[in-house]
């Protein structure tokens, strides 16, 4: 007990029924039962409308569902009842408020909270979670905080152990990740797509598919969880080189009603980047998507500015990929003029660099593309940066550097699944690149005349390869290489 403490009944609630309902809500969150948790918190607030901790807990659930505008209102209600919060919980509220308003400030606030109260599991876990989600980090500091939150002293440790599993997946420590997910699920966590993704990275495809729930007809209000499940359903056949299966999964995913804008963007990116060859028709479709995204961004509110800007940058990258450099550059420039959301977000700043690098490639300036992307390579870079660098070095004629990028992609299938990025929109594409990079390695080896290495890399590629339904351009690459390594 310190001078900064307040009496328990003042900080929490004088009503034991409200406290009981609040505790039941905490238990449901620990099990991933978010809708039920909200119901309990709402009932607690009916009894005690100024129960500040209940408002903060509701904000946590709403934020996890991508409902930032609603989350911000709950946080502001909690902070308005300042006398019902300890100094620690006030910092917690401020960290949550930053989370829904400012990407860079959010990580800083969570860092302050976790350092000021090193044994506070919510602070340590919040810092680890948002450093992963908002900054794509898997460093020692993030692991240390995640381990604090996942300690046995935390009675609601399930989500923290689950986060450790995601982090271990992201650094390809699959055995540790599986232990984490088993531990979390034994504690009641019911959300299993990252567990399934770890099995996919280990090529245990059928086991992975068994962990996914049935495909819904409609997205519920927590579309974030549904998005991960359904994009993984697309990524699994991509990982095993099943192009026909991927097409079927994409078609089924398009049929789900009330899909969020980000989910539609993910499906569009997967189709256009992997299945559609550069053509006037593909360029026209991408241009329509880009124009719609720019209109939505201009009309959007502050709560969706970052995600709307990210979708514009995503389609600008796609547009440049089919050679439409001028329109892509105009879109990126427009986002830069409203630079707040972009400069505030590490994810969007990296995506902007990737889009500009793709524009430089479309204009036959590979050295400029390399110069834009090399500064990103600090361990937090998106997988997409390596895929575009592979193309840039190949176009530049720098086979050694191209091979280095291809080897990074083949060595990091776990990162392709773990990276949160732009609401997982690039996950299927990144998973495909982690497999296709083996083909690039075989091509590079064949080009320098090392047919033994080319054959070995081609054999690795063929472990995850089905010709049926594959894009024509990819079939041509395979046929050309096969004629050299297996005459």
CSV table of C-alpha atoms in Angstrom, one decimal:
chain,number,residue,atom,x,y,z
A,1,UNK,CA,0.0,0.0,0.0
A,2,UNK,CA,1.5,3.3,-1.0
A,3,UNK,CA,0.5,7.0,-1.1
A,4,UNK,CA,-0.8,6.5,-4.6
A,5,UNK,CA,-3.2,3.8,-3.6
A,6,UNK,CA,-6.9,4.3,-3.1
A,7,UNK,CA,-9.3,2.2,-1.1
A,8,UNK,CA,-10.4,-1.0,-3.0
A,9,UNK,CA,-14.1,-0.2,-2.6
A,10,UNK,CA,-13.4,3.2,-4.1
A,11,UNK,CA,-11.4,2.0,-7.0
A,12,UNK,CA,-13.5,-1.0,-7.9
A,13,UNK,CA,-17.1,-0.9,-6.8
A,14,UNK,CA,-19.0,-0.8,-3.5
A,15,UNK,CA,-21.5,-3.3,-5.0
A,16,UNK,CA,-20.5,-6.9,-4.7
A,17,UNK,CA,-22.9,-8.0,-7.5
A,18,UNK,CA,-21.2,-5.6,-9.9
A,19,UNK,CA,-17.8,-6.9,-8.8
A,20,UNK,CA,-18.9,-10.5,-9.4
A,21,UNK,CA,-20.2,-9.7,-12.8
A,22,UNK,CA,-17.0,-7.9,-13.7
A,23,UNK,CA,-15.0,-10.9,-12.6
A,24,UNK,CA,-17.0,-13.2,-14.7
A,25,UNK,CA,-16.3,-10.9,-17.6
A,26,UNK,CA,-12.6,-11.1,-17.0
A,27,UNK,CA,-12.8,-14.9,-17.0
A,28,UNK,CA,-14.6,-14.9,-20.4
A,29,UNK,CA,-11.9,-12.6,-21.9
A,30,UNK,CA,-9.2,-15.0,-20.7
A,31,UNK,CA,-11.0,-17.8,-22.6
A,32,UNK,CA,-11.5,-15.7,-25.8
A,33,UNK,CA,-15.2,-15.5,-25.2
A,34,UNK,CA,-15.5,-11.8,-26.0
A,35,UNK,CA,-19.2,-11.4,-26.7
A,36,UNK,CA,-20.1,-13.0,-23.4
A,37,UNK,CA,-17.5,-10.8,-21.6
A,38,UNK,CA,-19.2,-7.6,-22.9
A,39,UNK,CA,-22.5,-8.9,-21.6
A,40,UNK,CA,-21.1,-9.3,-18.1
A,41,UNK,CA,-19.4,-5.9,-18.1
A,42,UNK,CA,-22.6,-4.2,-19.3
A,43,UNK,CA,-24.6,-5.8,-16.5
A,44,UNK,CA,-21.9,-4.6,-14.0
A,45,UNK,CA,-22.2,-1.0,-15.3
A,46,UNK,CA,-26.0,-1.1,-15.0
A,47,UNK,CA,-25.5,-1.6,-11.3
A,48,UNK,CA,-22.5,0.9,-11.0
A,49,UNK,CA,-22.4,3.2,-14.0
A,50,UNK,CA,-19.1,4.7,-12.9
A,51,UNK,CA,-17.3,1.4,-12.6
A,52,UNK,CA,-14.2,2.7,-14.4
A,53,UNK,CA,-12.4,-0.6,-14.7
A,54,UNK,CA,-15.4,-2.1,-16.4
A,55,UNK,CA,-15.3,0.6,-19.0
A,56,UNK,CA,-11.6,-0.1,-19.6
A,57,UNK,CA,-12.2,-3.8,-19.9
A,58,UNK,CA,-15.0,-3.2,-22.5
A,59,UNK,CA,-12.5,-1.0,-24.4
A,60,UNK,CA,-10.1,-3.9,-24.5
A,61,UNK,CA,-12.6,-6.2,-26.1
A,62,UNK,CA,-13.9,-3.6,-28.6
A,63,UNK,CA,-10.3,-2.8,-29.7
A,64,UNK,CA,-9.6,-6.5,-30.3
A,65,UNK,CA,-12.6,-6.5,-32.6
A,66,UNK,CA,-11.4,-3.4,-34.5
A,67,UNK,CA,-14.2,-1.3,-33.1
A,68,UNK,CA,-12.0,1.7,-32.3
A,69,UNK,CA,-14.6,4.4,-32.2
A,70,UNK,CA,-16.6,2.5,-29.6
A,71,UNK,CA,-13.5,1.6,-27.6
A,72,UNK,CA,-12.4,5.3,-27.4
A,73,UNK,CA,-15.8,6.2,-25.9
A,74,UNK,CA,-15.4,3.6,-23.2
A,75,UNK,CA,-11.9,4.7,-22.4
A,76,UNK,CA,-13.0,8.3,-22.1
A,77,UNK,CA,-15.7,7.3,-19.7
A,78,UNK,CA,-13.2,5.5,-17.6
A,79,UNK,CA,-10.8,8.4,-17.5
A,80,UNK,CA,-13.6,10.8,-16.7
A,81,UNK,CA,-14.1,8.9,-13.4
A,82,UNK,CA,-10.5,9.6,-12.4
A,83,UNK,CA,-11.2,9.2,-8.7
A,84,UNK,CA,-12.2,5.6,-9.4
A,85,UNK,CA,-8.7,4.7,-10.9
A,86,UNK,CA,-5.4,4.2,-9.2
A,87,UNK,CA,-2.4,5.9,-10.7
A,88,UNK,CA,-1.5,2.6,-12.4
A,89,UNK,CA,-4.9,2.2,-13.9
A,90,UNK,CA,-4.9,5.8,-15.0
A,91,UNK,CA,-1.7,5.1,-17.0
A,92,UNK,CA,-3.5,1.9,-18.3
A,93,UNK,CA,-6.4,4.1,-19.5
A,94,UNK,CA,-4.0,6.5,-21.2
A,95,UNK,CA,-2.2,3.7,-22.9
A,96,UNK,CA,-5.5,2.3,-24.2
A,97,UNK,CA,-6.6,5.8,-25.4
A,98,UNK,CA,-3.3,6.1,-27.3
A,99,UNK,CA,-3.9,2.7,-28.8
A,100,UNK,CA,-7.0,3.8,-30.6
A,101,UNK,CA,-5.7,7.3,-31.6
A,102,UNK,CA,-1.9,7.1,-32.2
A,103,UNK,CA,0.1,4.0,-33.2
A,104,UNK,CA,3.5,5.4,-32.2
A,105,UNK,CA,2.3,7.0,-29.0
A,106,UNK,CA,0.5,3.7,-28.0
A,107,UNK,CA,3.7,1.7,-27.9
A,108,UNK,CA,5.5,4.4,-26.0
A,109,UNK,CA,2.7,4.6,-23.4
A,110,UNK,CA,2.6,0.8,-23.0
A,111,UNK,CA,6.3,0.8,-22.5
A,112,UNK,CA,6.1,3.5,-19.8
A,113,UNK,CA,3.4,1.5,-18.0
A,114,UNK,CA,5.2,-1.8,-18.2
A,115,UNK,CA,8.5,-0.2,-17.0
A,116,UNK,CA,6.8,1.7,-14.1
A,117,UNK,CA,4.9,-1.4,-12.9
A,118,UNK,CA,7.1,-4.4,-14.1
A,119,UNK,CA,5.0,-7.0,-12.3
A,120,UNK,CA,1.7,-5.7,-13.7
A,121,UNK,CA,0.8,-8.4,-16.2
A,122,UNK,CA,-1.7,-6.3,-18.1
A,123,UNK,CA,0.9,-3.6,-18.7
A,124,UNK,CA,3.7,-6.0,-19.7
A,125,UNK,CA,1.3,-8.0,-21.9
A,126,UNK,CA,-0.1,-4.8,-23.5
A,127,UNK,CA,3.3,-3.6,-24.4
A,128,UNK,CA,4.3,-6.9,-25.9
A,129,UNK,CA,1.1,-7.3,-27.8
A,130,UNK,CA,1.1,-3.8,-29.4
A,131,UNK,CA,4.8,-3.8,-30.1
A,132,UNK,CA,4.1,-7.0,-32.1
A,133,UNK,CA,0.9,-5.8,-33.7
A,134,UNK,CA,1.8,-2.2,-34.5
A,135,UNK,CA,5.6,-2.4,-35.0
A,136,UNK,CA,6.1,-6.1,-36.2
A,137,UNK,CA,8.6,-6.7,-33.4
A,138,UNK,CA,10.0,-10.0,-32.1
A,139,UNK,CA,13.0,-8.8,-30.2
A,140,UNK,CA,14.2,-9.7,-26.7
A,141,UNK,CA,12.4,-6.9,-25.0
A,142,UNK,CA,9.1,-8.0,-26.4
A,143,UNK,CA,9.6,-11.6,-25.5
A,144,UNK,CA,10.7,-10.6,-21.9
A,145,UNK,CA,7.5,-8.6,-21.4
A,146,UNK,CA,5.4,-11.3,-22.9
A,147,UNK,CA,7.0,-13.8,-20.5
A,148,UNK,CA,6.2,-11.5,-17.5
A,149,UNK,CA,2.5,-11.4,-18.6
A,150,UNK,CA,2.4,-15.2,-19.1
A,151,UNK,CA,3.8,-16.0,-15.7
A,152,UNK,CA,2.0,-18.4,-13.3
A,153,UNK,CA,1.3,-15.4,-11.0
A,154,UNK,CA,-1.2,-14.1,-13.6
A,155,UNK,CA,-4.5,-15.9,-12.9
A,156,UNK,CA,-5.8,-14.9,-16.4
A,157,UNK,CA,-2.7,-15.9,-18.3
A,158,UNK,CA,-4.3,-17.6,-21.3
A,159,UNK,CA,-4.1,-14.7,-23.8
A,160,UNK,CA,-0.6,-13.9,-22.7
A,161,UNK,CA,0.6,-17.5,-23.3
A,162,UNK,CA,-1.2,-17.3,-26.7
A,163,UNK,CA,0.7,-14.2,-27.6
A,164,UNK,CA,4.0,-16.0,-26.7
A,165,UNK,CA,2.9,-18.6,-29.2
A,166,UNK,CA,2.5,-16.0,-31.9
A,167,UNK,CA,5.9,-14.5,-31.2
A,168,UNK,CA,7.5,-17.9,-31.3
A,169,UNK,CA,5.8,-18.6,-34.6
A,170,UNK,CA,7.2,-15.3,-35.9
A,171,UNK,CA,10.8,-16.4,-35.2
A,172,UNK,CA,10.2,-20.0,-36.4
A,173,UNK,CA,10.5,-21.6,-33.0
A,174,UNK,CA,7.6,-24.0,-33.8
A,175,UNK,CA,8.0,-26.5,-31.0
A,176,UNK,CA,7.8,-23.7,-28.4
A,177,UNK,CA,4.9,-22.1,-30.2
A,178,UNK,CA,2.9,-25.4,-30.1
A,179,UNK,CA,3.6,-25.8,-26.4
A,180,UNK,CA,2.3,-22.2,-25.9
A,181,UNK,CA,-0.9,-22.8,-27.8
A,182,UNK,CA,-1.5,-26.1,-26.0
A,183,UNK,CA,-1.0,-24.3,-22.7
A,184,UNK,CA,-3.3,-21.4,-23.7
A,185,UNK,CA,-6.1,-23.7,-24.9
A,186,UNK,CA,-5.8,-25.8,-21.8
A,187,UNK,CA,-6.6,-22.6,-19.9
A,188,UNK,CA,-9.7,-22.0,-22.0
A,189,UNK,CA,-8.5,-20.0,-25.0
A,190,UNK,CA,-10.7,-21.0,-27.9
A,191,UNK,CA,-9.1,-19.0,-30.8
A,192,UNK,CA,-6.9,-21.4,-32.7
A,193,UNK,CA,-5.8,-20.0,-36.1
A,194,UNK,CA,-2.3,-19.2,-35.1
A,195,UNK,CA,-2.0,-22.7,-33.7
A,196,UNK,CA,-3.2,-23.9,-37.1
A,197,UNK,CA,-0.7,-21.6,-38.8
A,198,UNK,CA,2.2,-23.2,-36.9
A,199,UNK,CA,1.1,-26.6,-38.1
A,200,UNK,CA,1.0,-25.3,-41.7
A,201,UNK,CA,4.5,-24.0,-41.3
A,202,UNK,CA,5.5,-27.6,-40.3
A,203,UNK,CA,3.6,-28.9,-43.4
A,204,UNK,CA,1.0,-30.6,-41.2
A,205,UNK,CA,-1.8,-29.3,-43.4
A,206,UNK,CA,-4.6,-31.7,-42.5
A,207,UNK,CA,-4.0,-31.2,-38.8
A,208,UNK,CA,-4.1,-27.5,-39.3
A,209,UNK,CA,-7.4,-27.5,-41.2
A,210,UNK,CA,-9.1,-29.5,-38.3
A,211,UNK,CA,-8.5,-26.5,-35.9
A,212,UNK,CA,-10.5,-24.0,-38.0
A,213,UNK,CA,-14.2,-23.5,-37.2
A,214,UNK,CA,-16.8,-24.0,-39.8
A,215,UNK,CA,-16.9,-21.2,-42.4
A,216,UNK,CA,-19.6,-18.7,-41.3
A,217,UNK,CA,-22.3,-17.3,-43.6
A,218,UNK,CA,-21.9,-13.9,-42.0
A,219,UNK,CA,-19.1,-12.1,-40.1
A,220,UNK,CA,-20.1,-11.3,-36.5
A,221,UNK,CA,-19.3,-8.1,-34.8
A,222,UNK,CA,-15.7,-9.3,-34.0
A,223,UNK,CA,-14.6,-9.4,-37.6
A,224,UNK,CA,-10.9,-9.4,-36.6
A,225,UNK,CA,-11.1,-13.0,-35.3
A,226,UNK,CA,-13.2,-14.1,-38.3
A,227,UNK,CA,-10.7,-12.4,-40.7
A,228,UNK,CA,-7.8,-14.4,-39.4
A,229,UNK,CA,-9.7,-17.7,-39.6
A,230,UNK,CA,-10.9,-17.1,-43.2
A,231,UNK,CA,-7.6,-15.7,-44.5
A,232,UNK,CA,-5.9,-18.8,-43.1
A,233,UNK,CA,-8.4,-21.0,-44.9
A,234,UNK,CA,-7.1,-19.3,-48.1
A,235,UNK,CA,-3.4,-19.5,-47.0
A,236,UNK,CA,-3.4,-23.2,-46.2
A,237,UNK,CA,-3.8,-24.4,-49.9
A,238,UNK,CA,-1.4,-21.7,-51.0
A,239,UNK,CA,1.2,-23.1,-48.6
A,240,UNK,CA,0.8,-26.5,-50.1
A,241,UNK,CA,0.9,-25.2,-53.6
A,242,UNK,CA,-2.7,-26.1,-54.2
A,243,UNK,CA,-3.8,-23.4,-56.6
A,244,UNK,CA,-7.2,-24.9,-57.5
A,245,UNK,CA,-7.9,-25.3,-53.8
A,246,UNK,CA,-6.9,-21.6,-53.2
A,247,UNK,CA,-9.3,-20.5,-56.0
A,248,UNK,CA,-12.1,-22.4,-54.3
A,249,UNK,CA,-11.3,-20.9,-50.9
A,250,UNK,CA,-11.2,-17.4,-52.4
A,251,UNK,CA,-14.6,-18.0,-54.0
A,252,UNK,CA,-16.1,-19.2,-50.7
A,253,UNK,CA,-14.6,-16.3,-48.8
A,254,UNK,CA,-16.2,-13.8,-51.1
A,255,UNK,CA,-19.6,-15.3,-50.3
A,256,UNK,CA,-19.4,-14.4,-46.5
A,257,UNK,CA,-21.8,-11.6,-45.8
A,258,UNK,CA,-21.0,-8.3,-43.9
A,259,UNK,CA,-17.3,-8.7,-44.5
A,260,UNK,CA,-15.1,-5.7,-43.4
A,261,UNK,CA,-13.4,-3.6,-46.0
A,262,UNK,CA,-10.0,-4.9,-45.0
A,263,UNK,CA,-11.1,-8.5,-45.6
A,264,UNK,CA,-12.2,-7.7,-49.1
A,265,UNK,CA,-8.9,-6.0,-49.7
A,266,UNK,CA,-7.0,-9.1,-48.6
A,267,UNK,CA,-9.0,-11.3,-51.0
A,268,UNK,CA,-8.5,-8.8,-53.9
A,269,UNK,CA,-4.8,-8.6,-53.2
A,270,UNK,CA,-4.4,-12.4,-53.2
A,271,UNK,CA,-6.3,-12.8,-56.5
A,272,UNK,CA,-4.7,-9.9,-58.3
A,273,UNK,CA,-1.1,-10.4,-57.1
A,274,UNK,CA,-1.0,-14.2,-57.5
A,275,UNK,CA,-3.6,-15.2,-60.1
A,276,UNK,CA,-4.0,-12.3,-62.6
A,277,UNK,CA,-1.2,-11.8,-65.1
A,278,UNK,CA,-0.4,-8.1,-65.9
A,279,UNK,CA,-3.0,-7.1,-68.5
A,280,UNK,CA,-5.2,-4.2,-69.4
A,281,UNK,CA,-8.1,-6.0,-67.7
A,282,UNK,CA,-6.2,-6.5,-64.4
A,283,UNK,CA,-5.0,-2.9,-64.5
A,284,UNK,CA,-8.5,-1.6,-65.0
A,285,UNK,CA,-9.8,-3.7,-62.0
A,286,UNK,CA,-7.0,-2.5,-59.8
A,287,UNK,CA,-7.6,1.1,-60.9
A,288,UNK,CA,-11.2,0.9,-59.9
A,289,UNK,CA,-10.3,-0.6,-56.5
A,290,UNK,CA,-7.7,2.1,-56.0
A,291,UNK,CA,-10.0,5.0,-56.9
A,292,UNK,CA,-12.7,3.6,-54.5
A,293,UNK,CA,-10.1,3.3,-51.8
A,294,UNK,CA,-9.0,6.9,-52.3
A,295,UNK,CA,-12.6,8.1,-52.2
A,296,UNK,CA,-13.2,6.2,-49.0
A,297,UNK,CA,-10.0,7.6,-47.4
A,298,UNK,CA,-11.0,11.2,-48.2
A,299,UNK,CA,-14.4,10.7,-46.7
A,300,UNK,CA,-13.3,8.6,-43.7
A,301,UNK,CA,-13.2,9.6,-40.1
A,302,UNK,CA,-10.3,9.7,-37.7
A,303,UNK,CA,-11.0,6.2,-36.3
A,304,UNK,CA,-10.5,4.6,-39.8
A,305,UNK,CA,-7.8,6.9,-41.2
A,306,UNK,CA,-4.9,4.5,-40.8
A,307,UNK,CA,-6.7,1.5,-42.2
A,308,UNK,CA,-8.2,3.4,-45.1
A,309,UNK,CA,-4.8,4.9,-45.9
A,310,UNK,CA,-3.2,1.5,-45.7
A,311,UNK,CA,-5.7,0.1,-48.3
A,312,UNK,CA,-4.9,2.9,-50.6
A,313,UNK,CA,-1.1,2.1,-50.3
A,314,UNK,CA,-1.8,-1.6,-50.8
A,315,UNK,CA,-3.7,-1.0,-54.1
A,316,UNK,CA,-1.1,1.6,-55.2
A,317,UNK,CA,1.6,-1.2,-54.8
A,318,UNK,CA,-0.6,-3.5,-56.9
A,319,UNK,CA,-1.2,-0.9,-59.5
A,320,UNK,CA,2.6,-0.3,-59.9
A,321,UNK,CA,3.1,-4.1,-60.0
A,322,UNK,CA,1.1,-4.2,-63.3
A,323,UNK,CA,3.0,-1.3,-64.6
A,324,UNK,CA,0.7,1.7,-63.8
A,325,UNK,CA,3.4,3.8,-62.2
A,326,UNK,CA,1.8,7.2,-62.7
A,327,UNK,CA,-1.5,6.4,-61.1
A,328,UNK,CA,0.2,4.6,-58.2
A,329,UNK,CA,2.6,7.5,-57.6
A,330,UNK,CA,-0.4,10.0,-57.6
A,331,UNK,CA,-2.2,7.9,-54.9
A,332,UNK,CA,0.9,7.6,-52.7
A,333,UNK,CA,1.5,11.4,-53.0
A,334,UNK,CA,-2.1,12.0,-51.9
A,335,UNK,CA,-1.6,9.9,-48.8
A,336,UNK,CA,1.6,11.6,-48.1
A,337,UNK,CA,-0.1,15.0,-48.2
A,338,UNK,CA,-2.3,13.8,-45.4
A,339,UNK,CA,0.7,12.3,-43.8
A,340,UNK,CA,-0.5,12.1,-40.1
A,341,UNK,CA,-1.7,8.5,-40.2
A,342,UNK,CA,1.2,7.3,-42.4
A,343,UNK,CA,4.0,8.9,-40.5
A,344,UNK,CA,2.5,7.8,-37.1
A,345,UNK,CA,2.3,4.1,-38.1
A,346,UNK,CA,5.4,2.0,-38.6
A,347,UNK,CA,3.3,-0.5,-40.6
A,348,UNK,CA,2.0,2.3,-43.0
A,349,UNK,CA,5.4,3.9,-43.3
A,350,UNK,CA,6.9,0.6,-44.4
A,351,UNK,CA,4.1,0.0,-46.8
A,352,UNK,CA,4.6,3.5,-48.3
A,353,UNK,CA,8.3,2.7,-48.9
A,354,UNK,CA,7.3,-0.7,-50.5
A,355,UNK,CA,4.7,1.1,-52.8
A,356,UNK,CA,7.3,3.7,-53.9
A,357,UNK,CA,9.9,1.0,-54.5
A,358,UNK,CA,7.4,-0.9,-56.7
A,359,UNK,CA,6.7,2.3,-58.6
A,360,UNK,CA,10.5,2.7,-59.2
A,361,UNK,CA,10.6,-0.9,-60.5
A,362,UNK,CA,7.7,-0.1,-62.9
A,363,UNK,CA,9.8,2.8,-64.2
A,364,UNK,CA,12.9,0.6,-64.6
A,365,UNK,CA,14.8,2.1,-61.7
A,366,UNK,CA,15.7,-0.9,-59.6
A,367,UNK,CA,18.6,0.9,-57.8
A,368,UNK,CA,16.1,3.4,-56.5
A,369,UNK,CA,13.8,0.6,-55.3
A,370,UNK,CA,16.7,-1.0,-53.4
A,371,UNK,CA,17.6,2.3,-51.8
A,372,UNK,CA,14.1,2.7,-50.6
A,373,UNK,CA,13.8,-0.7,-49.1
A,374,UNK,CA,17.3,-1.4,-47.6
A,375,UNK,CA,16.8,0.9,-44.6
A,376,UNK,CA,13.7,-1.1,-43.6
A,377,UNK,CA,15.7,-4.2,-42.9
A,378,UNK,CA,16.1,-4.0,-39.1
A,379,UNK,CA,14.1,-7.1,-38.1
A,380,UNK,CA,10.8,-5.2,-38.1
A,381,UNK,CA,10.4,-5.0,-41.9
A,382,UNK,CA,7.4,-6.6,-43.5
A,383,UNK,CA,7.8,-9.8,-45.6
A,384,UNK,CA,6.7,-7.9,-48.6
A,385,UNK,CA,9.8,-5.8,-48.5
A,386,UNK,CA,11.9,-8.9,-49.1
A,387,UNK,CA,9.7,-10.0,-52.0
A,388,UNK,CA,10.0,-6.6,-53.7
A,389,UNK,CA,13.7,-6.5,-53.0
A,390,UNK,CA,14.1,-10.0,-54.6
A,391,UNK,CA,12.5,-8.5,-57.8
A,392,UNK,CA,14.6,-5.4,-57.6
A,393,UNK,CA,17.9,-7.2,-57.3
A,394,UNK,CA,16.9,-9.7,-60.0
A,395,UNK,CA,16.1,-6.8,-62.3
A,396,UNK,CA,19.3,-5.1,-61.4
A,397,UNK,CA,21.3,-8.2,-62.2
A,398,UNK,CA,22.7,-8.6,-58.6
A,399,UNK,CA,22.2,-12.4,-58.3
A,400,UNK,CA,23.9,-12.7,-54.9
A,401,UNK,CA,21.7,-10.1,-53.3
A,402,UNK,CA,18.6,-11.6,-55.0
A,403,UNK,CA,19.5,-15.0,-53.6
A,404,UNK,CA,19.9,-13.5,-50.1
A,405,UNK,CA,16.3,-12.1,-50.3
A,406,UNK,CA,14.9,-15.4,-51.6
A,407,UNK,CA,16.7,-17.3,-48.8
A,408,UNK,CA,15.2,-15.0,-46.2
A,409,UNK,CA,11.7,-15.7,-47.6
A,410,UNK,CA,12.2,-19.5,-47.6
A,411,UNK,CA,13.5,-19.4,-44.1
A,412,UNK,CA,10.6,-17.3,-42.6
A,413,UNK,CA,7.3,-19.1,-43.3
A,414,UNK,CA,6.4,-18.5,-39.7
A,415,UNK,CA,6.9,-14.8,-40.0
A,416,UNK,CA,4.5,-14.8,-43.0
A,417,UNK,CA,1.8,-16.1,-40.8
A,418,UNK,CA,2.6,-14.2,-37.6
A,419,UNK,CA,3.0,-10.7,-39.1
A,420,UNK,CA,-0.1,-8.6,-38.3
A,421,UNK,CA,0.6,-5.8,-40.8
A,422,UNK,CA,-2.5,-4.3,-42.3
A,423,UNK,CA,-5.2,-6.5,-40.6
A,424,UNK,CA,-3.5,-9.6,-42.1
A,425,UNK,CA,-4.3,-8.4,-45.6
A,426,UNK,CA,-1.0,-9.6,-47.0
A,427,UNK,CA,-0.8,-12.9,-45.1
A,428,UNK,CA,-1.9,-15.2,-48.1
A,429,UNK,CA,0.4,-13.4,-50.5
A,430,UNK,CA,3.3,-13.6,-48.0
A,431,UNK,CA,2.7,-17.3,-47.4
A,432,UNK,CA,2.8,-17.9,-51.1
A,433,UNK,CA,6.1,-16.0,-51.4
A,434,UNK,CA,7.7,-18.1,-48.7
A,435,UNK,CA,7.1,-21.1,-50.9
A,436,UNK,CA,7.7,-19.5,-54.4
A,437,UNK,CA,11.1,-18.2,-53.2
A,438,UNK,CA,12.5,-21.7,-53.6
A,439,UNK,CA,11.6,-21.5,-57.3
A,440,UNK,CA,13.5,-18.2,-57.5
A,441,UNK,CA,16.5,-19.8,-55.8
A,442,UNK,CA,16.5,-22.6,-58.4
A,443,UNK,CA,16.2,-20.1,-61.2
A,444,UNK,CA,19.1,-18.1,-59.9
A,445,UNK,CA,21.3,-21.2,-59.5
A,446,UNK,CA,20.4,-22.4,-63.0
A,447,UNK,CA,21.3,-19.0,-64.4
A,448,UNK,CA,24.8,-19.1,-63.0
A,449,UNK,CA,25.2,-22.7,-64.2
A,450,UNK,CA,25.0,-24.5,-60.8
A,451,UNK,CA,22.6,-27.2,-61.9
A,452,UNK,CA,23.1,-29.3,-58.7
A,453,UNK,CA,21.9,-26.5,-56.5
A,454,UNK,CA,19.2,-25.6,-59.0
A,455,UNK,CA,17.9,-29.2,-58.9
A,456,UNK,CA,18.0,-29.3,-55.0
A,457,UNK,CA,16.1,-26.1,-54.8
A,458,UNK,CA,13.6,-27.2,-57.5
A,459,UNK,CA,13.0,-30.4,-55.6
A,460,UNK,CA,12.2,-28.3,-52.4
A,461,UNK,CA,9.8,-26.2,-54.4
A,462,UNK,CA,8.1,-29.3,-55.8
A,463,UNK,CA,7.3,-30.5,-52.3
A,464,UNK,CA,4.6,-27.8,-52.3
A,465,UNK,CA,3.6,-27.6,-55.9
A,466,UNK,CA,0.4,-28.6,-57.8
A,467,UNK,CA,0.2,-27.7,-61.5
A,468,UNK,CA,-3.6,-27.8,-61.6
A,469,UNK,CA,-5.1,-24.3,-61.5
A,470,UNK,CA,-1.7,-22.5,-61.3
A,471,UNK,CA,-1.3,-19.2,-63.1
A,472,UNK,CA,0.0,-19.5,-66.7
A,473,UNK,CA,3.1,-17.3,-66.0
A,474,UNK,CA,4.1,-19.6,-63.1
A,475,UNK,CA,3.5,-22.7,-65.2
A,476,UNK,CA,5.8,-21.2,-67.8
A,477,UNK,CA,8.6,-20.6,-65.2
A,478,UNK,CA,8.3,-24.1,-63.9
A,479,UNK,CA,8.4,-25.6,-67.4
A,480,UNK,CA,11.5,-23.6,-68.4
A,481,UNK,CA,13.4,-24.5,-65.2
A,482,UNK,CA,12.3,-28.2,-65.4
A,483,UNK,CA,13.7,-28.4,-68.9
A,484,UNK,CA,17.1,-27.4,-67.5
A,485,UNK,CA,17.3,-29.3,-64.2
A,486,UNK,CA,15.3,-32.5,-65.3
A,487,UNK,CA,15.8,-32.7,-69.1
